[in-house]
Short mmCIF file of C-alpha atoms and ligand atoms in Angstrom, two decimals:
data_model
loop_
_atom_site.label_atom_id
_atom_site.label_comp_id
_atom_site.label_asym_id
_atom_site.label_seq_id
_atom_site.Cartn_x
_atom_site.Cartn_y
_atom_site.Cartn_z
CA MET A 19 163.45 124.40 100.23
CA ASN A 20 162.67 122.71 103.49
CA ASP A 21 160.26 124.83 105.99
CA PHE A 22 160.86 122.08 108.87
CA ARG A 23 164.26 121.32 110.70
CA HIS A 24 161.95 119.48 113.10
CA LEU A 25 158.50 118.75 112.68
CA PRO A 26 156.10 121.35 114.77
CA ALA A 27 154.34 120.11 118.11
CA VAL A 28 150.48 119.30 117.52
CA ASP A 29 149.52 122.40 119.43
CA ARG A 30 151.21 124.82 117.16
CA VAL A 31 149.76 123.33 114.33
CA LEU A 32 146.32 123.64 115.75
CA ALA A 33 146.75 127.17 116.72
CA GLU A 34 146.91 127.81 112.99
CA VAL A 35 143.55 125.61 112.04
CA PRO A 36 140.91 127.59 113.82
CA GLU A 37 138.57 126.98 110.97
CA LEU A 38 139.04 123.57 110.79
CA ILE A 39 138.52 123.38 114.37
CA GLU A 40 135.31 125.21 114.18
CA SER A 41 133.96 123.07 111.31
CA HIS A 42 134.88 119.32 112.44
CA GLY A 43 135.71 119.70 116.16
CA ARG A 44 138.83 119.99 118.18
CA GLN A 45 139.13 116.25 118.88
CA LEU A 46 138.63 115.10 115.31
CA VAL A 47 141.25 117.79 113.95
CA THR A 48 143.69 116.65 116.44
CA ALA A 49 143.57 113.01 115.60
CA CYS A 50 144.07 114.00 111.66
CA VAL A 51 147.18 116.47 112.90
CA ARG A 52 148.59 113.34 114.77
CA ALA A 53 147.87 111.46 111.78
CA GLU A 54 149.73 113.40 109.34
CA LEU A 55 153.06 114.52 111.82
CA ALA A 56 152.93 110.80 112.13
CA ALA A 57 153.02 109.80 108.61
CA ALA A 58 155.65 112.43 107.98
CA ARG A 59 158.02 111.15 111.19
CA GLU A 60 157.79 107.75 109.41
CA GLY A 61 158.56 108.74 105.89
CA SER A 62 161.77 110.76 107.07
CA LYS A 63 163.00 107.55 109.21
CA HIS A 64 163.03 105.92 105.47
CA GLY A 65 164.91 108.97 104.05
CA LEU A 66 162.07 111.04 102.71
CA PRO A 67 162.28 114.93 103.27
CA LEU A 68 160.24 116.52 105.78
CA PRO A 69 156.99 117.82 104.04
CA GLU A 70 156.73 121.70 102.97
CA LYS A 71 154.55 123.60 105.61
CA ALA A 72 151.95 124.18 102.71
CA ASP A 73 151.66 120.42 102.08
CA LEU A 74 151.38 119.36 105.71
CA PHE A 75 148.61 121.61 106.20
CA ALA A 76 146.89 120.58 103.11
CA ALA A 77 146.82 117.11 103.65
CA ILE A 78 145.45 117.74 107.07
CA ARG A 79 143.11 119.89 105.44
CA ARG A 80 141.87 116.86 103.47
CA ARG A 81 142.01 114.44 105.78
CA ALA A 82 139.84 116.32 108.07
CA THR A 83 137.28 116.88 105.43
CA THR A 84 137.22 113.34 104.56
CA ALA A 85 137.04 112.16 108.04
CA GLY A 86 134.61 114.84 108.87
CA ARG A 87 132.00 114.00 106.43
CA ALA A 88 128.95 112.14 107.43
CA ASN A 89 129.47 108.40 107.30
CA LEU A 90 125.61 108.08 106.05
CA ARG A 91 125.83 110.40 102.62
CA PRO A 92 123.56 111.12 99.69
CA VAL A 93 124.61 109.38 97.08
CA PHE A 94 122.92 109.40 93.19
CA ASN A 95 121.27 106.02 92.44
CA LEU A 96 122.10 105.10 89.19
CA THR A 97 121.84 101.72 89.51
CA GLY A 98 118.41 101.21 87.50
CA THR A 99 116.75 99.73 90.71
CA VAL A 100 114.26 102.33 91.95
CA LEU A 101 113.83 100.84 95.76
CA HIS A 102 117.26 99.90 96.15
CA THR A 103 117.53 98.25 99.69
CA ASN A 104 121.36 98.90 100.01
CA LEU A 105 120.60 102.83 99.16
CA GLY A 106 118.06 103.32 101.60
CA ARG A 107 114.67 101.96 99.73
CA ALA A 108 111.88 104.56 98.89
CA LEU A 109 112.69 108.43 98.89
CA LEU A 110 110.19 110.40 101.30
CA ALA A 111 107.57 112.97 99.69
CA GLU A 112 108.49 116.47 100.56
CA GLU A 113 105.09 116.31 102.76
CA ALA A 114 106.58 113.46 104.67
CA ILE A 115 109.91 115.33 105.35
CA ALA A 116 108.05 118.47 106.70
CA GLN A 117 106.05 116.16 109.07
CA MET A 118 109.55 114.10 110.20
CA VAL A 119 111.35 117.64 110.94
CA ASP A 120 108.24 119.11 112.85
CA ALA A 121 108.19 115.76 114.83
CA ALA A 122 112.20 116.07 115.26
CA ARG A 123 112.31 119.65 116.36
CA SER A 124 108.90 120.01 118.76
CA PRO A 125 107.26 117.73 121.35
CA CYS A 126 104.39 116.08 119.38
CA ALA A 127 101.11 114.14 120.77
CA LEU A 128 102.67 110.99 119.94
CA GLU A 129 101.12 108.81 122.73
CA TYR A 130 99.02 111.66 124.31
CA ASP A 131 95.19 112.16 123.31
CA LEU A 132 94.70 115.79 123.09
CA ALA A 133 90.80 115.67 123.61
CA SER A 134 91.00 114.39 126.96
CA GLY A 135 94.22 115.21 128.22
CA GLY A 136 94.93 111.81 128.75
CA ARG A 137 97.38 109.01 127.60
CA GLY A 138 96.86 108.02 124.01
CA ASP A 139 98.16 104.92 121.78
CA ARG A 140 100.63 105.94 118.90
CA ASP A 141 98.93 103.38 116.53
CA ASP A 142 95.84 105.53 116.69
CA LEU A 143 97.96 108.09 114.54
CA VAL A 144 97.54 106.16 111.34
CA SER A 145 95.12 103.31 112.53
CA GLY A 146 91.83 105.45 111.04
CA LEU A 147 93.64 106.66 107.87
CA LEU A 148 95.04 103.05 106.97
CA ALA A 149 91.26 101.65 107.82
CA GLU A 150 89.82 104.49 105.51
CA LEU A 151 92.15 103.68 102.76
CA ILE A 152 92.20 99.71 102.88
CA ALA A 153 88.85 98.90 103.85
CA GLY A 154 86.59 102.37 103.30
CA GLY A 155 86.74 102.79 107.16
CA ALA A 156 85.36 99.91 107.85
CA PRO A 157 84.75 100.04 112.14
CA GLU A 158 86.29 96.53 112.46
CA ILE A 159 89.44 97.34 110.86
CA ALA A 160 92.42 98.63 112.81
CA ALA A 161 96.05 98.61 112.22
CA THR A 162 99.59 98.36 114.45
CA ILE A 163 103.24 99.56 113.29
CA VAL A 164 106.29 97.67 113.86
CA ASN A 165 110.12 98.65 112.42
CA ASN A 166 110.09 96.68 109.24
CA ASN A 167 107.85 94.13 107.57
CA ALA A 168 109.97 91.28 108.75
CA ALA A 169 109.07 92.41 112.34
CA ALA A 170 105.47 92.44 111.24
CA VAL A 171 105.47 88.77 110.48
CA LEU A 172 107.78 87.82 113.27
CA LEU A 173 104.92 89.82 116.04
CA THR A 174 101.83 88.48 114.10
CA LEU A 175 102.93 84.56 113.99
CA ASN A 176 104.16 84.97 117.81
CA ALA A 177 101.25 86.74 118.83
CA LEU A 178 98.61 84.08 116.98
CA ALA A 179 100.30 81.01 116.79
CA GLN A 180 102.94 80.38 119.31
CA GLY A 181 103.29 76.81 120.40
CA LYS A 182 101.50 75.92 117.86
CA GLU A 183 101.08 75.31 113.77
CA ALA A 184 100.78 77.43 110.94
CA VAL A 185 100.29 76.16 107.50
CA VAL A 186 102.23 77.53 104.47
CA SER A 187 102.85 76.45 100.85
CA ARG A 188 105.98 75.27 100.15
CA GLY A 189 106.18 77.44 97.08
CA GLU A 190 105.96 80.20 99.22
CA LEU A 191 109.00 79.44 101.69
CA VAL A 192 110.69 82.53 100.36
CA GLU A 193 113.83 84.11 101.23
CA ILE A 194 113.87 87.93 101.01
CA GLY A 195 117.55 89.12 100.27
CA GLY A 196 119.98 88.94 103.37
CA ALA A 197 118.48 87.19 106.00
CA PHE A 198 114.58 86.93 106.11
CA ARG A 199 113.57 83.65 105.49
CA ILE A 200 110.16 82.57 106.30
CA PRO A 201 110.93 79.21 108.02
CA ASP A 202 113.46 81.23 109.90
CA VAL A 203 110.95 83.56 111.38
CA MET A 204 108.53 80.82 111.84
CA ARG A 205 110.98 79.11 114.31
CA ARG A 206 111.95 82.58 116.10
CA ALA A 207 108.27 83.08 116.45
CA GLN A 208 108.06 79.57 118.13
CA VAL A 209 105.70 78.57 115.35
CA LYS A 210 105.72 75.16 113.88
CA LEU A 211 105.85 75.06 110.18
CA VAL A 212 103.37 72.81 108.33
CA GLU A 213 104.48 72.96 104.66
CA ILE A 214 102.14 71.84 101.94
CA GLY A 215 101.84 71.09 98.59
CA THR A 216 105.23 71.18 96.27
CA THR A 217 107.53 73.68 95.15
CA ASN A 218 105.31 74.59 91.89
CA ARG A 219 101.84 73.18 92.59
CA THR A 220 99.58 73.23 95.82
CA HIS A 221 96.11 72.49 95.85
CA ALA A 222 93.13 73.59 98.18
CA LYS A 223 92.80 70.06 99.40
CA ASP A 224 96.16 70.46 100.67
CA TYR A 225 95.38 73.40 103.06
CA ALA A 226 92.43 71.63 104.15
CA GLU A 227 94.02 68.14 104.93
CA ALA A 228 96.79 69.91 106.99
CA ILE A 229 94.39 71.40 109.46
CA GLY A 230 94.46 69.62 112.83
CA PRO A 231 93.79 70.09 116.52
CA LYS A 232 97.28 72.36 116.83
CA THR A 233 96.38 74.56 113.80
CA ALA A 234 96.57 78.25 114.81
CA LEU A 235 96.44 79.89 111.36
CA LEU A 236 96.89 79.41 107.48
CA MET A 237 99.17 81.83 106.02
CA LYS A 238 99.69 83.04 102.37
CA VAL A 239 103.14 84.77 101.47
CA HIS A 240 103.52 86.83 98.42
CA THR A 241 106.55 85.49 96.53
CA SER A 242 107.97 89.02 95.78
CA ASN A 243 111.07 88.50 94.60
CA TYR A 244 110.91 85.48 92.13
CA ALA A 245 108.73 83.74 89.58
CA VAL A 246 107.76 80.24 89.18
CA THR A 247 106.60 79.36 85.69
CA GLY A 248 105.73 76.59 83.57
CA PHE A 249 103.26 73.80 85.42
CA THR A 250 102.29 75.69 88.44
CA LYS A 251 98.81 75.88 90.65
CA THR A 252 98.63 78.24 93.58
CA VAL A 253 95.23 78.56 95.37
CA ASP A 254 93.98 81.95 95.57
CA ALA A 255 93.40 83.68 98.76
CA LYS A 256 89.72 83.75 98.44
CA GLU A 257 89.78 80.27 98.45
CA ILE A 258 92.02 79.62 101.32
CA ALA A 259 89.88 82.05 103.47
CA ALA A 260 87.32 80.25 102.98
CA ILE A 261 89.10 76.95 104.23
CA ALA A 262 90.53 78.77 107.27
CA HIS A 263 87.15 80.24 108.06
CA ALA A 264 85.29 76.95 107.98
CA ALA A 265 87.67 75.83 110.32
CA GLY A 266 87.50 78.84 112.57
CA LEU A 267 91.00 79.87 112.03
CA PRO A 268 92.51 83.05 110.83
CA PHE A 269 93.99 83.53 107.42
CA ILE A 270 96.62 85.87 107.43
CA ILE A 271 98.81 87.38 104.11
CA ASP A 272 102.29 88.70 103.86
CA LEU A 273 102.39 90.75 101.26
CA GLY A 274 105.74 92.31 101.29
CA SER A 275 105.36 95.29 99.17
CA GLY A 276 101.68 96.28 98.97
CA THR A 277 100.79 99.63 97.59
CA LEU A 278 97.62 101.10 98.49
CA CYS A 279 97.04 102.17 94.81
CA ASP A 280 96.22 100.26 91.26
CA PHE A 281 99.41 99.83 89.67
CA ALA A 282 97.33 99.37 86.23
CA ALA A 283 95.87 102.88 86.60
CA TYR A 284 99.61 104.11 86.17
CA GLY A 285 100.47 101.90 83.18
CA LEU A 286 102.65 99.89 85.61
CA PRO A 287 102.63 95.87 86.43
CA PRO A 288 99.72 95.17 88.77
CA GLU A 289 100.73 94.51 92.08
CA PRO A 290 98.35 92.68 94.95
CA THR A 291 97.08 95.27 97.36
CA PRO A 292 95.99 95.16 100.79
CA GLN A 293 92.41 96.03 100.05
CA GLN A 294 92.35 93.09 97.76
CA ALA A 295 93.73 90.97 100.53
CA LEU A 296 91.14 91.85 102.99
CA ALA A 297 88.35 91.84 100.66
CA ALA A 298 89.17 88.37 99.72
CA GLY A 299 88.96 87.51 103.01
CA ALA A 300 92.57 87.66 104.69
CA ASP A 301 91.93 88.29 108.32
CA LEU A 302 95.08 90.34 108.67
CA VAL A 303 98.04 91.91 106.13
CA THR A 304 101.27 92.56 106.72
CA PHE A 305 103.41 94.87 104.78
CA SER A 306 106.76 97.29 104.18
CA GLY A 307 106.47 100.98 104.75
CA ASP A 308 109.25 101.60 102.11
CA LYS A 309 108.88 99.69 99.24
CA LEU A 310 105.89 100.52 97.29
CA LEU A 311 104.11 102.47 99.56
CA GLY A 312 107.07 104.87 99.51
CA GLY A 313 107.18 105.87 102.95
CA PRO A 314 109.44 105.44 105.99
CA GLN A 315 110.95 101.80 106.69
CA ALA A 316 108.07 100.02 108.86
CA GLY A 317 105.91 97.39 108.93
CA LEU A 318 102.33 97.59 108.88
CA ILE A 319 99.65 95.06 110.23
CA VAL A 320 96.56 95.66 108.87
CA GLY A 321 92.86 93.65 109.53
CA ARG A 322 90.38 92.51 112.48
CA ARG A 323 90.36 94.66 115.14
CA GLU A 324 90.19 91.75 117.81
CA LEU A 325 93.49 89.98 116.12
CA ILE A 326 95.29 93.50 115.85
CA ALA A 327 94.13 93.87 119.70
CA LYS A 328 95.73 90.53 120.88
CA ILE A 329 98.73 91.65 118.78
CA LYS A 330 99.47 94.97 120.38
CA LYS A 331 99.15 92.77 123.82
CA ASN A 332 102.33 90.84 122.99
CA PRO A 333 105.45 92.00 124.84
CA LEU A 334 107.27 91.86 121.52
CA LYS A 335 105.19 94.58 120.08
CA ARG A 336 106.76 97.22 122.37
CA ALA A 337 110.22 96.01 121.39
CA LEU A 338 109.29 96.19 117.89
CA ARG A 339 107.42 99.54 118.15
CA VAL A 340 108.34 102.38 115.82
CA GLY A 341 109.36 106.28 116.98
CA LYS A 342 107.68 109.13 116.27
CA MET A 343 109.86 110.01 113.48
CA THR A 344 108.66 106.89 111.47
CA LEU A 345 104.94 107.82 112.30
CA ALA A 346 105.25 111.34 111.24
CA ALA A 347 106.48 110.03 107.92
CA LEU A 348 104.29 107.39 107.71
CA GLU A 349 101.23 109.38 108.35
CA ALA A 350 102.12 112.13 105.62
CA THR A 351 102.35 109.59 103.35
CA LEU A 352 99.37 108.03 103.71
CA ARG A 353 97.55 111.31 103.74
CA LEU A 354 99.04 111.79 100.04
CA TYR A 355 96.77 108.45 98.99
CA CYS A 356 93.86 110.67 99.99
CA ASP A 357 94.44 112.94 97.24
CA PRO A 358 94.94 110.11 94.38
CA ASP A 359 95.08 112.73 91.84
CA ARG A 360 98.30 114.12 92.58
CA LEU A 361 99.86 111.25 94.20
CA ALA A 362 102.24 110.30 91.02
CA GLU A 363 103.50 113.80 91.26
CA ARG A 364 104.11 113.92 95.05
CA LEU A 365 105.33 110.64 95.92
CA PRO A 366 108.61 110.07 94.83
CA THR A 367 108.52 106.15 94.33
CA LEU A 368 105.45 106.43 92.02
CA ARG A 369 106.87 109.54 90.30
CA LEU A 370 110.25 107.90 89.50
CA LEU A 371 108.27 104.29 88.42
CA THR A 372 106.10 106.09 86.17
CA ARG A 373 108.62 108.31 84.48
CA PRO A 374 108.52 108.46 80.59
CA ALA A 375 111.84 106.76 78.95
CA ASN A 376 111.85 109.63 76.54
CA GLU A 377 112.07 111.88 79.23
CA ILE A 378 115.16 110.22 80.83
CA ALA A 379 116.35 109.84 77.00
CA ALA A 380 116.18 113.42 77.00
CA LEU A 381 117.94 114.25 80.02
CA GLY A 382 120.81 111.69 78.84
CA GLN A 383 121.23 113.83 75.89
CA ARG A 384 121.68 117.03 77.84
CA LEU A 385 124.31 115.35 80.16
CA LEU A 386 125.99 113.42 77.65
CA PRO A 387 128.62 116.29 76.85
CA ASP A 388 129.65 117.19 80.06
CA VAL A 389 129.99 113.37 81.03
CA GLN A 390 132.11 112.93 77.70
CA ALA A 391 134.27 116.03 78.66
CA ALA A 392 134.92 114.84 82.14
CA LEU A 393 136.32 111.13 80.97
CA GLY A 394 138.40 112.79 77.68
CA GLU A 395 139.91 110.11 75.70
CA LEU A 396 139.41 107.67 78.75
CA ALA A 397 135.91 106.36 77.21
CA THR A 398 133.05 107.12 74.70
CA VAL A 399 130.14 107.93 76.12
CA SER A 400 126.43 107.24 74.49
CA VAL A 401 122.85 107.22 75.69
CA GLU A 402 121.05 103.75 75.18
CA ASP A 403 117.89 102.00 75.70
CA CYS A 404 117.91 100.14 79.15
CA SER A 405 115.60 98.82 81.48
CA SER A 406 115.11 99.81 85.32
CA GLN A 407 113.61 97.30 87.58
CA ILE A 408 111.12 98.09 91.18
CA GLY A 409 113.51 96.50 93.26
CA SER A 410 112.89 95.34 96.76
CA GLY A 411 111.48 92.16 95.25
CA ALA A 412 108.73 93.80 94.09
CA LEU A 413 107.62 92.41 90.77
CA PRO A 414 110.92 91.10 89.61
CA VAL A 415 110.08 89.94 86.36
CA GLU A 416 108.72 93.49 85.01
CA ARG A 417 111.20 95.72 83.44
CA LEU A 418 110.47 99.68 83.19
CA PRO A 419 111.86 101.10 79.72
CA SER A 420 114.46 103.57 80.41
CA ALA A 421 117.65 105.18 79.43
CA ALA A 422 121.14 105.26 80.61
CA LEU A 423 124.60 106.99 79.89
CA VAL A 424 126.95 104.10 78.78
CA ILE A 425 130.63 104.41 79.18
CA ARG A 426 132.54 102.43 77.28
CA PRO A 427 136.63 102.47 78.23
CA THR A 428 138.73 103.21 75.10
CA ALA A 429 141.68 100.88 76.37
CA LYS A 430 142.01 97.79 74.77
CA ARG A 431 142.03 95.43 77.74
CA SER A 432 139.50 97.65 79.23
CA GLY A 433 138.63 95.61 82.82
CA LYS A 434 141.07 97.61 85.06
CA ALA A 435 139.88 101.14 83.51
CA LEU A 436 136.26 100.30 83.94
CA LEU A 437 136.76 99.67 87.53
CA ALA A 438 138.74 102.93 87.68
CA ILE A 439 135.72 104.59 85.90
CA GLU A 440 133.44 102.97 88.38
CA ALA A 441 135.53 103.77 91.41
CA ALA A 442 136.11 107.54 90.18
CA PHE A 443 132.11 108.19 90.12
CA ARG A 444 132.04 106.49 93.86
CA ARG A 445 134.71 109.05 94.80
CA LEU A 446 132.50 112.11 93.70
CA PRO A 447 131.58 114.37 96.53
CA ARG A 448 128.10 112.75 96.09
CA PRO A 449 128.97 109.57 95.22
CA VAL A 450 127.17 108.30 91.81
CA ILE A 451 126.34 104.55 91.92
CA GLY A 452 125.82 102.83 88.62
CA TYR A 453 126.41 99.18 87.27
CA VAL A 454 128.66 97.17 84.95
CA ARG A 455 127.12 95.24 81.98
CA ASP A 456 128.45 94.23 79.10
CA ALA A 457 132.07 95.40 79.72
CA ALA A 458 130.30 98.91 80.08
CA TYR A 459 129.69 101.16 82.87
CA HIS A 460 125.87 102.44 83.08
CA LEU A 461 124.45 105.08 84.60
CA ASP A 462 120.26 104.65 84.34
CA LEU A 463 119.01 108.14 84.65
CA ARG A 464 115.41 107.30 85.94
CA CYS A 465 116.28 108.31 89.43
CA LEU A 466 118.04 111.68 88.62
CA GLU A 467 115.23 114.27 88.78
CA ALA A 468 115.16 117.28 87.02
CA GLY A 469 116.07 119.45 90.63
CA GLU A 470 119.40 117.27 90.67
CA GLU A 471 120.63 117.63 87.11
CA ALA A 472 122.52 120.66 88.00
CA SER A 473 124.36 119.36 91.14
CA PHE A 474 125.23 116.17 89.02
CA ARG A 475 126.45 117.96 86.38
CA ALA A 476 128.50 120.44 88.33
CA GLN A 477 130.43 117.84 90.44
CA LEU A 478 131.57 116.27 87.19
CA VAL A 479 134.78 118.39 87.11
CA ALA A 480 136.12 116.60 90.03
CA LEU A 481 135.94 113.34 88.45
CA GLN A 482 139.41 111.87 88.32
CA PRO A 483 139.28 108.35 86.76
CA ALA A 484 143.09 108.14 86.04
C1 PLP B 5 110.29 92.50 101.62
C2 PLP B 5 109.93 91.39 102.24
C3 PLP B 5 109.71 91.28 103.53
C4 PLP B 5 110.40 92.11 104.37
O1 PLP B 5 110.45 93.08 104.71
P1 PLP B 5 110.89 94.20 105.37
O2 PLP B 5 110.37 95.85 105.42
O3 PLP B 5 112.57 94.58 104.80
O4 PLP B 5 111.42 94.04 106.84
C5 PLP B 5 108.86 90.12 104.14
N1 PLP B 5 108.23 89.55 103.10
C6 PLP B 5 108.29 89.77 101.89
C7 PLP B 5 107.13 88.71 101.07
C8 PLP B 5 108.49 90.41 101.27
O5 PLP B 5 108.81 90.87 100.33
#
């Protein structure tokens, strides 16, 4: 039996949902009430009965809950890619989160020199730490921080080579996922790119012969997201530095990722560091804050003090500078590197990359019964070996042994069932993102840490794959 002869007015409905208004705000709830009433009216025009009162209110509640949720929501990254650009790259250490929260909540000495009471420089918050970590505190080394590494490259090129030429090997004209291509960035920086060598081979004499009256600098780009193998030749940084310096030119390296620690010491594939780049003779290095460094999104430019000073005077620096939240997280992250013994335990990026495969497989075995129960007859679940990747272009060829929950639909033509299962995991309160391979849905458990096991398990009851 239907409660409504006519649909109630918006205000009458609103009067009955004070708790929704309290949680989500009057404007949002009003919009939801209007939308549900309009849907009911539309249905009734097409001969459907008006909804039961309880159903109407339940629909309003559902709509408000969905609309009131944050758009930028936490998810479970079970894609097997640790530094996943679309999922926000590096997770911050607790120390970095705490310093960010402090900076958000209170006034802080962002550009204020507490010793003199005069104006400070925001780069000074991390410049000394970076010089210490990268160059043993050498006084001629300084740093400046911008929004991301793409900005770091743009600013560096514009400040040092506007209207002039920069020499880069053809084998290093990389495109980083999305819209970052070295030749395009050069053009926007108003620098003329001089390409040398061929795709697979570049020689020292190619650099030397490219230098002319208009040359402003030599540049090396770390080919972070692909590898050229076979008949190849690159010129190492030391040699390029010598050629540049003989001509009185600066040599800059875009490292892309750039970790401050020795990956080999953690059993990881070696990755070039800014320390090595400067030691090899680079005058400046640029790298990302949120790739292997494990910090916030930022672009770090580190190197010779007089070049950094020139970069800081460029008007683009003001447009590309970072805010206090970024600097808070970056400072705290860099401080963790001052205590290498505890780094792998405190820095999530390194902790996740070094997680042993047997520990991940054991987690899979613990979760398997619950995942199988949530899927019922729809699929069979097993724990299988898989390989994770580092992501964000770092070490594209290397794989890290890991373990995944592998979900295979039981239906004969399983394509649709697979999509339905994938979508159901994405609809969970905290969406779960895996990947499909070989007609199976994979959940690589490398990035599901112990502290999250319970919440992952608890929400499985809400899984609705049908
Ligand atoms: C990732 C990367 C960039 C871009 O860095 P963002 O921090 O994403 O802007 C530039 N150069 C190289 C070589 C990279 O790997």
